[in-house]
Amino acid sequence: SHSFSVLDDSKLEEGCLLYLMNSGHKVEIIVHWIQMTIVQGYHSGVVPPPALQVLSTLSSGVVILMNARKINELPFPLGYSQMLLALLIIYSIGLPITCAVVLTTWYSAAGVTCVSIFVMWAVAFISIELEMPFGTDSNDLPLEDWMESLNDCLEVLLEPRSAVMPTFNFDPEDLMQGSVCRVMSKMSSYSSSASPSSTRRSRRRSSAIAS
């Protein structure tokens, strides 16, 4: 099981916090609380109408959560897994006998047997790891690190300096002078990058025209 860190839950009402901790649908409850807060802010005039688009974003997040929950809660069918395991065991027992009968040398039989059986069991174990990506093994997804990164981003956005928009001192004269300087620099760089062969061709062309 994973233990995720949150920013600050001490500001929540104690009864709501206990209800959330004892519930089996924590994500749905939190999303519902966020939606209620946005709707109440819209009716009170705090939230502008364009900000209501965040409701559709929350709904998309819930859909993604349901898809991830399917991967976590719906295992591979038991009958298929048992049949694959039985076939692997039969393959591991029958292949050495077949190679010993068919092949002429012992080292070729041993090499073919070891490589084939290793590949088949490796694919089986890889499929087992891919079936459950939300575990705590070293090959699973780093959910705790992603949660820490999300908390860091939220803390940065909650800083007072993040809410201050930068100012821009616009001067049309400086803008025109800068564009003229850029055009002149491009023209000078183009003229300096002209190859000597092109210069000689232009000279020959001018001399031919003069003759």
Coordinates of C-alpha atoms in Angstrom, one line a residue:
S1 CA 0.0 0.0 0.0
H2 CA 1.1 3.6 -0.7
S3 CA 1.2 6.4 1.8
F4 CA 0.9 9.8 0.1
S5 CA 1.7 13.1 1.7
V6 CA -0.7 16.0 1.6
L7 CA -0.1 19.7 2.0
D8 CA -2.2 20.6 5.0
D9 CA -5.3 18.8 6.3
S10 CA -5.5 20.6 9.6
K11 CA -7.8 23.3 8.2
L12 CA -10.6 20.9 7.4
E13 CA -13.4 20.3 9.8
E14 CA -12.8 17.4 12.1
G15 CA -16.0 15.7 11.3
C16 CA -15.5 15.9 7.6
L17 CA -11.9 14.7 8.0
L18 CA -13.1 11.7 10.0
Y19 CA -15.8 11.0 7.4
L20 CA -13.2 11.1 4.7
M21 CA -10.7 8.8 6.5
N22 CA -13.4 6.2 7.2
S23 CA -14.8 6.3 3.6
G24 CA -13.8 3.9 0.9
H25 CA -14.3 6.5 -1.9
K26 CA -12.0 9.3 -0.8
V27 CA -11.3 10.6 -4.3
E28 CA -14.9 10.8 -5.3
I29 CA -15.7 12.7 -2.1
I30 CA -12.9 15.2 -2.5
V31 CA -13.9 15.8 -6.2
H32 CA -17.5 16.3 -5.1
W33 CA -16.4 18.8 -2.4
I34 CA -14.3 20.7 -5.0
Q35 CA -17.2 20.8 -7.4
M36 CA -19.6 22.1 -4.7
T37 CA -17.1 24.8 -3.7
I38 CA -16.8 26.0 -7.3
V39 CA -20.6 26.1 -7.8
Q40 CA -21.1 28.0 -4.5
G41 CA -18.4 30.5 -5.5
Y42 CA -20.1 30.9 -8.9
H43 CA -23.5 31.7 -7.3
S44 CA -21.9 34.1 -4.8
G45 CA -20.1 35.9 -7.6
V46 CA -16.5 34.9 -6.5
V47 CA -15.9 32.5 -9.4
P48 CA -16.4 34.0 -12.9
P49 CA -18.3 32.0 -15.5
P50 CA -15.2 31.1 -17.6
A51 CA -13.8 29.3 -14.6
L52 CA -16.6 26.8 -14.7
Q53 CA -14.6 24.9 -17.4
V54 CA -12.6 23.4 -14.5
L55 CA -15.6 21.2 -13.8
S56 CA -15.2 19.4 -17.1
T57 CA -11.5 19.0 -16.4
L58 CA -12.4 17.4 -13.1
S59 CA -14.8 15.1 -14.8
S60 CA -12.0 14.1 -17.3
G61 CA -9.8 13.3 -14.3
V62 CA -12.4 11.1 -12.7
V63 CA -12.7 9.2 -16.0
I64 CA -8.9 8.7 -16.1
L65 CA -9.1 7.5 -12.5
M66 CA -11.7 4.9 -13.4
N67 CA -9.5 3.6 -16.2
A68 CA -6.6 3.3 -13.8
R69 CA -8.8 1.5 -11.3
K70 CA -9.8 -1.0 -13.9
I71 CA -6.1 -2.0 -14.3
N72 CA -5.7 -2.3 -10.6
E73 CA -8.9 -4.1 -9.7
L74 CA -9.5 -6.3 -12.7
P75 CA -6.9 -9.1 -12.8
F76 CA -6.0 -11.3 -15.7
P77 CA -8.5 -14.1 -16.0
L78 CA -7.6 -17.0 -13.8
G79 CA -8.3 -19.7 -16.4
Y80 CA -5.9 -18.1 -18.9
S81 CA -3.1 -17.6 -16.3
Q82 CA -3.4 -21.3 -15.2
M83 CA -3.4 -22.5 -18.7
L84 CA -0.3 -20.4 -19.6
L85 CA 1.5 -21.7 -16.5
A86 CA 0.7 -25.3 -17.4
L87 CA 1.9 -24.9 -20.9
L88 CA 5.1 -23.3 -19.7
I89 CA 5.8 -26.2 -17.4
I90 CA 5.1 -28.7 -20.2
Y91 CA 7.3 -26.8 -22.5
S92 CA 10.1 -26.7 -20.0
I93 CA 9.9 -30.4 -19.5
G94 CA 9.4 -31.5 -23.1
L95 CA 11.9 -29.2 -24.8
P96 CA 15.0 -30.8 -23.2
I97 CA 13.8 -34.3 -24.2
T98 CA 13.1 -33.1 -27.8
C99 CA 16.4 -31.4 -28.2
A100 CA 18.3 -34.4 -26.8
V101 CA 16.6 -36.7 -29.4
V102 CA 16.8 -34.3 -32.4
L103 CA 20.2 -32.6 -32.0
T104 CA 23.4 -34.5 -32.3
T105 CA 25.6 -32.8 -29.8
W106 CA 25.0 -32.2 -26.1
Y107 CA 26.2 -28.6 -26.1
S108 CA 23.8 -27.6 -28.9
A109 CA 20.9 -29.3 -27.1
A110 CA 21.8 -27.5 -23.8
G111 CA 22.2 -24.1 -25.5
V112 CA 18.8 -24.3 -27.4
T113 CA 17.1 -25.5 -24.3
C114 CA 18.4 -22.9 -21.9
V115 CA 17.8 -20.0 -24.3
S116 CA 14.3 -21.0 -25.3
I117 CA 13.1 -21.7 -21.7
F118 CA 14.7 -18.5 -20.4
V119 CA 13.0 -16.4 -23.1
M120 CA 9.6 -18.0 -22.4
W121 CA 9.7 -17.6 -18.7
A122 CA 11.1 -14.0 -19.0
V123 CA 8.2 -13.0 -21.1
A124 CA 5.8 -14.6 -18.5
F125 CA 7.4 -12.7 -15.6
I126 CA 7.4 -9.4 -17.6
S127 CA 3.7 -9.8 -18.3
I128 CA 3.1 -10.3 -14.6
E129 CA 5.0 -7.0 -13.8
L130 CA 3.0 -5.1 -16.5
E131 CA -0.3 -6.4 -15.1
M132 CA 0.2 -4.5 -11.9
P133 CA 2.0 -1.1 -12.4
F134 CA 0.7 0.5 -9.2
G135 CA 2.6 -1.7 -6.7
T136 CA 5.6 -0.9 -4.5
D137 CA 8.3 -2.9 -6.3
S138 CA 11.3 -1.2 -8.0
N139 CA 9.8 -1.9 -11.4
D140 CA 6.4 -0.2 -10.6
L141 CA 5.4 3.4 -11.2
P142 CA 7.0 6.0 -8.8
L143 CA 3.6 7.2 -7.4
E144 CA 5.1 8.7 -4.3
D145 CA 7.6 10.8 -6.3
W146 CA 4.8 12.1 -8.5
M147 CA 2.8 13.1 -5.5
E148 CA 5.7 15.0 -4.0
S149 CA 6.2 16.8 -7.4
L150 CA 2.5 17.7 -7.5
N151 CA 2.7 19.0 -3.9
D152 CA 5.8 21.1 -4.8
C153 CA 3.9 22.6 -7.8
L154 CA 0.9 23.5 -5.6
E155 CA 3.1 25.1 -3.0
V156 CA 4.7 27.2 -5.7
L157 CA 1.4 28.3 -7.0
L158 CA 0.1 29.2 -3.5
E159 CA 3.0 31.6 -2.9
P160 CA 2.0 35.3 -2.9
R161 CA 4.6 36.1 -5.5
S162 CA 3.1 33.7 -8.0
A163 CA -0.2 35.7 -8.0
V164 CA 1.6 38.9 -9.0
M165 CA 1.5 39.5 -12.7
P166 CA 4.7 40.9 -14.3
T167 CA 4.5 44.4 -16.0
F168 CA 5.8 45.2 -19.4
N169 CA 7.0 48.7 -20.3
F170 CA 6.0 49.1 -24.0
D171 CA 7.7 51.8 -26.1
P172 CA 6.8 51.8 -29.8
E173 CA 10.0 53.7 -30.7
D174 CA 12.3 51.2 -29.0
L175 CA 10.4 48.4 -30.8
M176 CA 10.8 50.0 -34.2
Q177 CA 14.5 50.7 -33.6
G178 CA 15.0 47.1 -32.5
S179 CA 13.3 45.7 -35.6
V180 CA 15.4 48.0 -37.8
C181 CA 18.6 46.9 -36.1
R182 CA 17.6 43.2 -36.6
V183 CA 16.9 43.8 -40.3
M184 CA 20.3 45.5 -40.8
S185 CA 22.1 42.8 -38.9
K186 CA 20.5 40.1 -41.1
M187 CA 21.4 42.0 -44.3
S188 CA 25.0 42.4 -43.1
S189 CA 25.3 38.7 -42.1
Y190 CA 23.9 37.7 -45.5
S191 CA 26.3 39.9 -47.4
S192 CA 29.3 38.7 -45.3
S193 CA 28.3 35.0 -45.9
A194 CA 28.4 35.3 -49.7
S195 CA 30.9 32.9 -51.1
P196 CA 33.9 34.0 -53.2
S197 CA 32.7 31.8 -56.1
S198 CA 29.4 33.6 -56.3
T199 CA 31.4 36.9 -56.3
R200 CA 33.5 35.7 -59.1
R201 CA 30.4 34.6 -61.1
S202 CA 28.8 38.0 -60.6
R203 CA 32.0 39.7 -61.8
R204 CA 32.2 37.4 -64.9
R205 CA 28.5 38.2 -65.6
S206 CA 29.0 41.9 -65.3
S207 CA 32.1 41.8 -67.6
A208 CA 30.2 39.7 -70.2
I209 CA 27.4 42.3 -70.2
A210 CA 29.9 45.1 -70.5
S211 CA 31.6 43.4 -73.5

